Short mmCIF file of C-alpha atoms in Angstrom, two decimals:
data_model
loop_
_atom_site.label_atom_id
_atom_site.label_comp_id
_atom_site.label_asym_id
_atom_site.label_seq_id
_atom_site.Cartn_x
_atom_site.Cartn_y
_atom_site.Cartn_z
CA MET A 1 0.00 0.00 0.00
CA LYS A 2 2.82 2.44 0.86
CA LYS A 3 4.46 1.92 -2.53
CA THR A 4 1.13 2.23 -4.28
CA ILE A 5 0.52 5.61 -2.65
CA LEU A 6 4.05 6.77 -3.45
CA TYR A 7 3.92 5.70 -7.09
CA SER A 8 0.45 7.18 -7.58
CA VAL A 9 1.46 10.56 -6.20
CA CYS A 10 4.75 10.54 -8.10
CA ALA A 11 2.99 9.61 -11.33
CA GLY A 12 0.74 12.62 -10.87
CA MET A 13 3.74 14.85 -10.32
CA LEU A 14 5.45 13.48 -13.40
CA ALA A 15 2.33 14.10 -15.45
CA LEU A 16 2.20 17.70 -14.29
CA SER A 17 5.88 18.14 -15.09
CA ALA A 18 5.28 16.74 -18.56
CA CYS A 19 2.43 19.20 -19.12
CA ARG A 20 4.67 22.11 -18.21
CA SER A 21 7.50 20.88 -20.46
CA GLY A 22 5.57 21.49 -23.68
CA TYR A 23 5.32 17.81 -24.64
CA SER A 24 1.99 16.20 -25.46
CA LEU A 25 0.87 12.58 -25.21
CA ALA A 26 1.00 10.79 -28.56
CA SER A 27 -0.07 7.26 -27.60
CA VAL A 28 -0.44 4.87 -24.69
CA GLU A 29 0.49 1.20 -24.59
CA GLY A 30 0.06 -1.19 -21.68
CA GLU A 31 0.34 -4.76 -20.53
CA ARG A 32 -0.37 -6.78 -17.40
CA ILE A 33 2.61 -7.00 -15.05
CA PRO A 34 2.28 -9.30 -12.00
CA MET A 35 3.18 -7.39 -8.82
CA THR A 36 5.33 -9.76 -6.75
CA ASN A 37 8.10 -9.41 -4.19
CA ARG A 38 10.57 -9.63 -7.08
CA TYR A 39 10.43 -5.84 -7.25
CA ASP A 40 11.60 -5.58 -3.65
CA THR A 41 14.73 -7.67 -4.25
CA ASP A 42 15.41 -6.78 -7.89
CA GLN A 43 14.54 -3.11 -8.22
CA ASP A 44 14.41 -1.24 -11.50
CA MET A 45 17.14 1.29 -10.69
CA LYS A 46 16.23 3.60 -13.57
CA ALA A 47 12.69 3.86 -12.23
CA TRP A 48 14.02 4.24 -8.68
CA ARG A 49 16.28 7.14 -9.67
CA LEU A 50 13.43 8.75 -11.60
CA LEU A 51 11.19 8.71 -8.53
CA GLN A 52 13.75 9.86 -5.96
CA PRO A 53 13.35 13.63 -6.54
CA TYR A 54 9.66 13.26 -5.76
CA GLN A 55 9.95 11.01 -2.70
CA ALA A 56 10.87 13.87 -0.37
CA GLN A 57 7.76 15.77 -1.50
CA VAL A 58 5.57 12.72 -0.95
CA ASP A 59 7.11 12.05 2.47
CA SER A 60 6.54 15.66 3.51
CA ILE A 61 2.81 15.12 2.90
CA MET A 62 2.38 11.57 4.17
CA LYS A 63 4.84 11.24 7.07
CA PRO A 64 3.89 14.04 9.52
CA VAL A 65 2.61 12.72 12.85
CA ILE A 66 -0.88 14.05 13.56
CA GLY A 67 -1.76 12.06 16.68
CA HIS A 68 -1.24 8.95 18.73
CA ALA A 69 -3.20 5.72 19.19
CA GLY A 70 -3.44 4.33 22.72
CA ARG A 71 -3.43 0.76 21.42
CA LYS A 72 -3.80 -1.28 18.26
CA LEU A 73 -7.28 -1.00 16.75
CA GLU A 74 -8.51 -3.62 14.28
CA ALA A 75 -11.64 -4.22 12.21
CA TYR A 76 -13.55 -7.52 12.35
CA ARG A 77 -17.09 -8.85 12.58
CA PRO A 78 -19.49 -8.72 14.24
CA GLU A 79 -18.12 -5.68 16.14
CA SER A 80 -14.65 -4.19 16.44
CA PRO A 81 -12.89 -1.15 17.91
CA LEU A 82 -11.87 0.37 14.57
CA SER A 83 -15.27 -0.06 12.89
CA ASN A 84 -16.93 1.44 15.98
CA LEU A 85 -14.55 4.41 15.82
CA LEU A 86 -15.24 5.16 12.16
CA ALA A 87 -18.99 4.80 12.63
CA ASP A 88 -18.75 7.23 15.57
CA ILE A 89 -16.77 9.71 13.47
CA LEU A 90 -19.44 9.63 10.76
CA ARG A 91 -22.23 10.22 13.27
CA ILE A 92 -20.36 13.06 14.99
CA SER A 93 -19.51 14.64 11.64
CA ALA A 94 -23.15 14.82 10.56
CA GLN A 95 -23.67 17.48 13.24
CA GLU A 96 -20.37 19.25 12.50
CA LYS A 97 -20.67 19.34 8.70
CA ALA A 98 -24.42 19.53 8.13
CA GLY A 99 -25.98 20.55 11.45
CA ILE A 100 -27.89 17.27 11.55
CA LYS A 101 -28.02 15.16 14.69
CA ALA A 102 -27.66 11.62 13.38
CA ASP A 103 -29.39 8.84 15.28
CA VAL A 104 -27.19 6.14 13.78
CA GLY A 105 -23.80 5.82 12.09
CA VAL A 106 -22.98 2.99 9.66
CA MET A 107 -19.57 2.05 8.23
CA ASN A 108 -18.90 -1.07 6.18
CA MET A 109 -16.06 -3.42 7.06
CA GLY A 110 -15.08 -3.60 3.39
CA GLY A 111 -14.16 0.09 3.41
CA ILE A 112 -11.61 -0.41 6.20
CA ARG A 113 -8.40 -1.64 4.59
CA ASN A 114 -5.86 -1.71 7.39
CA LEU A 115 -5.52 -1.63 11.16
CA LEU A 116 -4.46 1.34 13.29
CA ASN A 117 -1.25 0.51 15.09
CA GLU A 118 -0.45 1.67 18.60
CA GLY A 119 1.68 4.80 18.77
CA GLU A 120 2.20 7.52 16.18
CA ILE A 121 -0.56 8.20 13.64
CA THR A 122 0.53 9.74 10.35
CA ILE A 123 -1.37 10.92 7.30
CA GLU A 124 -0.09 7.77 5.64
CA SER A 125 -1.68 5.65 8.39
CA VAL A 126 -5.08 7.19 7.66
CA TYR A 127 -4.70 6.68 3.89
CA GLU A 128 -3.91 3.01 4.44
CA ILE A 129 -7.05 2.54 6.56
CA THR A 130 -9.37 4.60 4.34
CA PRO A 131 -7.88 4.59 0.82
CA PHE A 132 -11.13 5.33 -1.03
CA GLU A 133 -12.70 8.70 -1.81
CA ASN A 134 -15.77 7.90 0.30
CA LYS A 135 -17.76 10.95 1.39
CA LEU A 136 -20.08 11.60 4.30
CA ALA A 137 -23.76 11.09 3.45
CA ILE A 138 -26.69 11.65 5.81
CA VAL A 139 -29.87 9.84 4.83
CA ALA A 140 -33.36 9.82 6.31
CA LEU A 141 -34.93 6.39 6.75
CA LYS A 142 -38.32 5.39 8.10
CA GLY A 143 -38.12 3.10 11.09
CA SER A 144 -39.39 0.16 9.05
CA ASP A 145 -36.59 0.67 6.51
CA LEU A 146 -34.03 1.12 9.29
CA LEU A 147 -35.08 -2.26 10.67
CA GLU A 148 -34.59 -3.73 7.20
CA LEU A 149 -31.12 -2.13 7.08
CA PHE A 150 -30.25 -3.72 10.42
CA SER A 151 -31.52 -7.06 9.11
CA GLN A 152 -29.15 -6.73 6.17
CA ILE A 153 -26.29 -5.89 8.54
CA ALA A 154 -27.18 -8.99 10.54
CA GLY A 155 -27.15 -11.00 7.30
CA VAL A 156 -23.45 -10.25 6.79
CA HIS A 157 -22.76 -10.79 10.51
CA GLY A 158 -22.01 -7.18 11.33
CA GLU A 159 -20.79 -3.81 10.09
CA GLY A 160 -19.57 -0.75 11.97
CA ILE A 161 -22.49 0.92 13.76
CA SER A 162 -22.91 3.83 16.15
CA GLY A 163 -25.91 4.84 18.22
CA ALA A 164 -27.59 1.46 17.96
CA LYS A 165 -27.46 -2.00 19.48
CA LEU A 166 -28.24 -5.18 17.56
CA ILE A 167 -28.70 -8.74 18.71
CA ILE A 168 -28.22 -11.22 15.88
CA SER A 169 -28.26 -14.99 15.58
CA GLU A 170 -25.41 -17.23 14.47
CA GLU A 171 -27.39 -17.74 11.25
CA GLY A 172 -27.37 -13.98 10.54
CA GLU A 173 -30.93 -13.13 11.58
CA LEU A 174 -31.82 -9.92 13.39
CA LEU A 175 -33.30 -10.80 16.79
CA ASP A 176 -33.55 -7.33 18.32
CA ALA A 177 -32.56 -3.75 17.49
CA LYS A 178 -32.58 -0.54 19.49
CA VAL A 179 -31.54 3.03 18.71
CA GLY A 180 -30.55 5.25 21.58
CA GLY A 181 -31.67 2.48 23.93
CA LYS A 182 -35.24 2.55 22.58
CA ASN A 183 -37.27 0.29 20.32
CA ILE A 184 -37.47 1.45 16.72
CA GLU A 185 -40.78 3.05 15.71
CA PRO A 186 -41.72 1.88 12.17
CA GLY A 187 -43.32 5.21 11.18
CA LYS A 188 -40.69 7.49 12.69
CA GLU A 189 -37.95 9.08 10.58
CA TYR A 190 -34.34 8.43 11.60
CA GLN A 191 -31.18 10.19 10.43
CA VAL A 192 -28.37 7.84 9.46
CA ALA A 193 -24.78 9.01 8.85
CA THR A 194 -22.84 6.81 6.46
CA ILE A 195 -20.65 7.04 3.35
CA ASP A 196 -21.93 7.84 -0.13
CA TYR A 197 -21.03 4.35 -1.41
CA LEU A 198 -23.37 2.71 1.09
CA ALA A 199 -26.03 5.41 0.72
CA GLU A 200 -26.46 4.19 -2.86
CA GLY A 201 -27.40 0.73 -1.57
CA ASN A 202 -24.07 -1.00 -2.21
CA ASP A 203 -22.44 -3.80 -0.20
CA ARG A 204 -25.77 -5.61 0.30
CA LEU A 205 -27.25 -2.68 2.27
CA GLU A 206 -30.08 -2.12 -0.18
CA ALA A 207 -32.41 -0.55 2.41
CA PHE A 208 -30.50 2.70 1.90
CA LYS A 209 -32.16 2.95 -1.53
CA ARG A 210 -35.45 3.71 0.24
CA ALA A 211 -34.13 6.88 1.88
CA THR A 212 -36.63 9.72 1.93
CA ALA A 213 -33.84 12.33 1.85
CA LYS A 214 -30.07 12.43 1.41
CA ILE A 215 -27.49 15.14 2.09
CA GLU A 216 -23.83 15.00 1.11
CA PRO A 217 -21.89 17.91 2.64
CA GLU A 218 -19.04 19.35 0.58
CA ASN A 219 -15.42 18.68 1.50
CA ALA A 220 -16.29 15.82 3.85
CA THR A 221 -14.46 12.69 2.78
CA LEU A 222 -14.22 10.00 5.44
CA ARG A 223 -10.43 10.27 5.26
CA ASP A 224 -10.49 14.01 6.04
CA LEU A 225 -13.01 13.50 8.84
CA PHE A 226 -10.73 10.85 10.31
CA ILE A 227 -7.73 13.18 10.10
CA GLU A 228 -9.66 16.01 11.74
CA TYR A 229 -10.75 13.70 14.56
CA VAL A 230 -7.17 12.52 15.22
CA LYS A 231 -5.92 16.12 15.28
CA ARG A 232 -8.65 17.14 17.75
CA CYS A 233 -7.68 14.30 20.06
CA GLU A 234 -4.02 15.30 19.84
CA ALA A 235 -4.84 18.94 20.60
CA LYS A 236 -6.63 17.80 23.75
CA GLY A 237 -3.71 15.58 24.75
CA LYS A 238 -5.83 12.45 24.24
CA ALA A 239 -4.84 9.23 22.53
CA VAL A 240 -7.17 7.89 19.85
CA ASP A 241 -8.93 4.86 21.29
CA ALA A 242 -12.06 2.78 20.90
CA GLN A 243 -13.38 -0.52 22.17
CA THR A 244 -16.14 -3.06 21.66
CA GLU A 245 -19.22 -2.20 23.70
CA GLY A 246 -21.78 -4.82 22.81
CA ARG A 247 -23.14 -2.82 19.89
CA ILE A 248 -23.60 -6.05 17.94
CA VAL A 249 -24.07 -9.19 19.97
CA GLU A 250 -24.24 -12.59 18.28
CA ARG A 251 -26.20 -15.32 20.04
#
């Protein structure tokens, strides 16, 4: 992942340099090249030398320490510290970015691509955990549709949730669901903070398609929200931490 980020950023820089040089693209040719550990032991030195002038620029962006983690946080089903943290950040951000008090936060496990190690947190750390351009989305769901959403979460044996508690069976059936400690009212409207990818009904969470309203604040990618949260914790002298709290219990 680190090399992927480096090469992507450097490629962009090279493209910009090419644009400024007066050259124009004449043609593009490509082929499939298996990415194996051969490139770690037998490096292409011409490519390495080409990228070196840009590495310092990339490192200056990706390496700064923005906070500290009190312990290692991982993502796993049915409930995990890291998925809880990201779901919390989405729910908190709904108020900060759109002035909407979200009842529930939902983050999919598939969107979490690495763990958060104990100790220093860098921009690079956040990119490795949240590499996609997912944006905050706040959707309104009727209680009946929210129950269907929770059933779909139970069907995949858990996702990251905030503000709710689910009891699911080993077979993936929803046995009970509460929001804010209360039973869900089928006719009531609930505000759910999630990412735009899920708000479109992806990752088997099709109940999102029945939203009665959807807001996507500008300049609110999950990655940036995560970075802002880490910086706030650091400014307060607090370590980033989260734990499992029985948000999803499998019986």
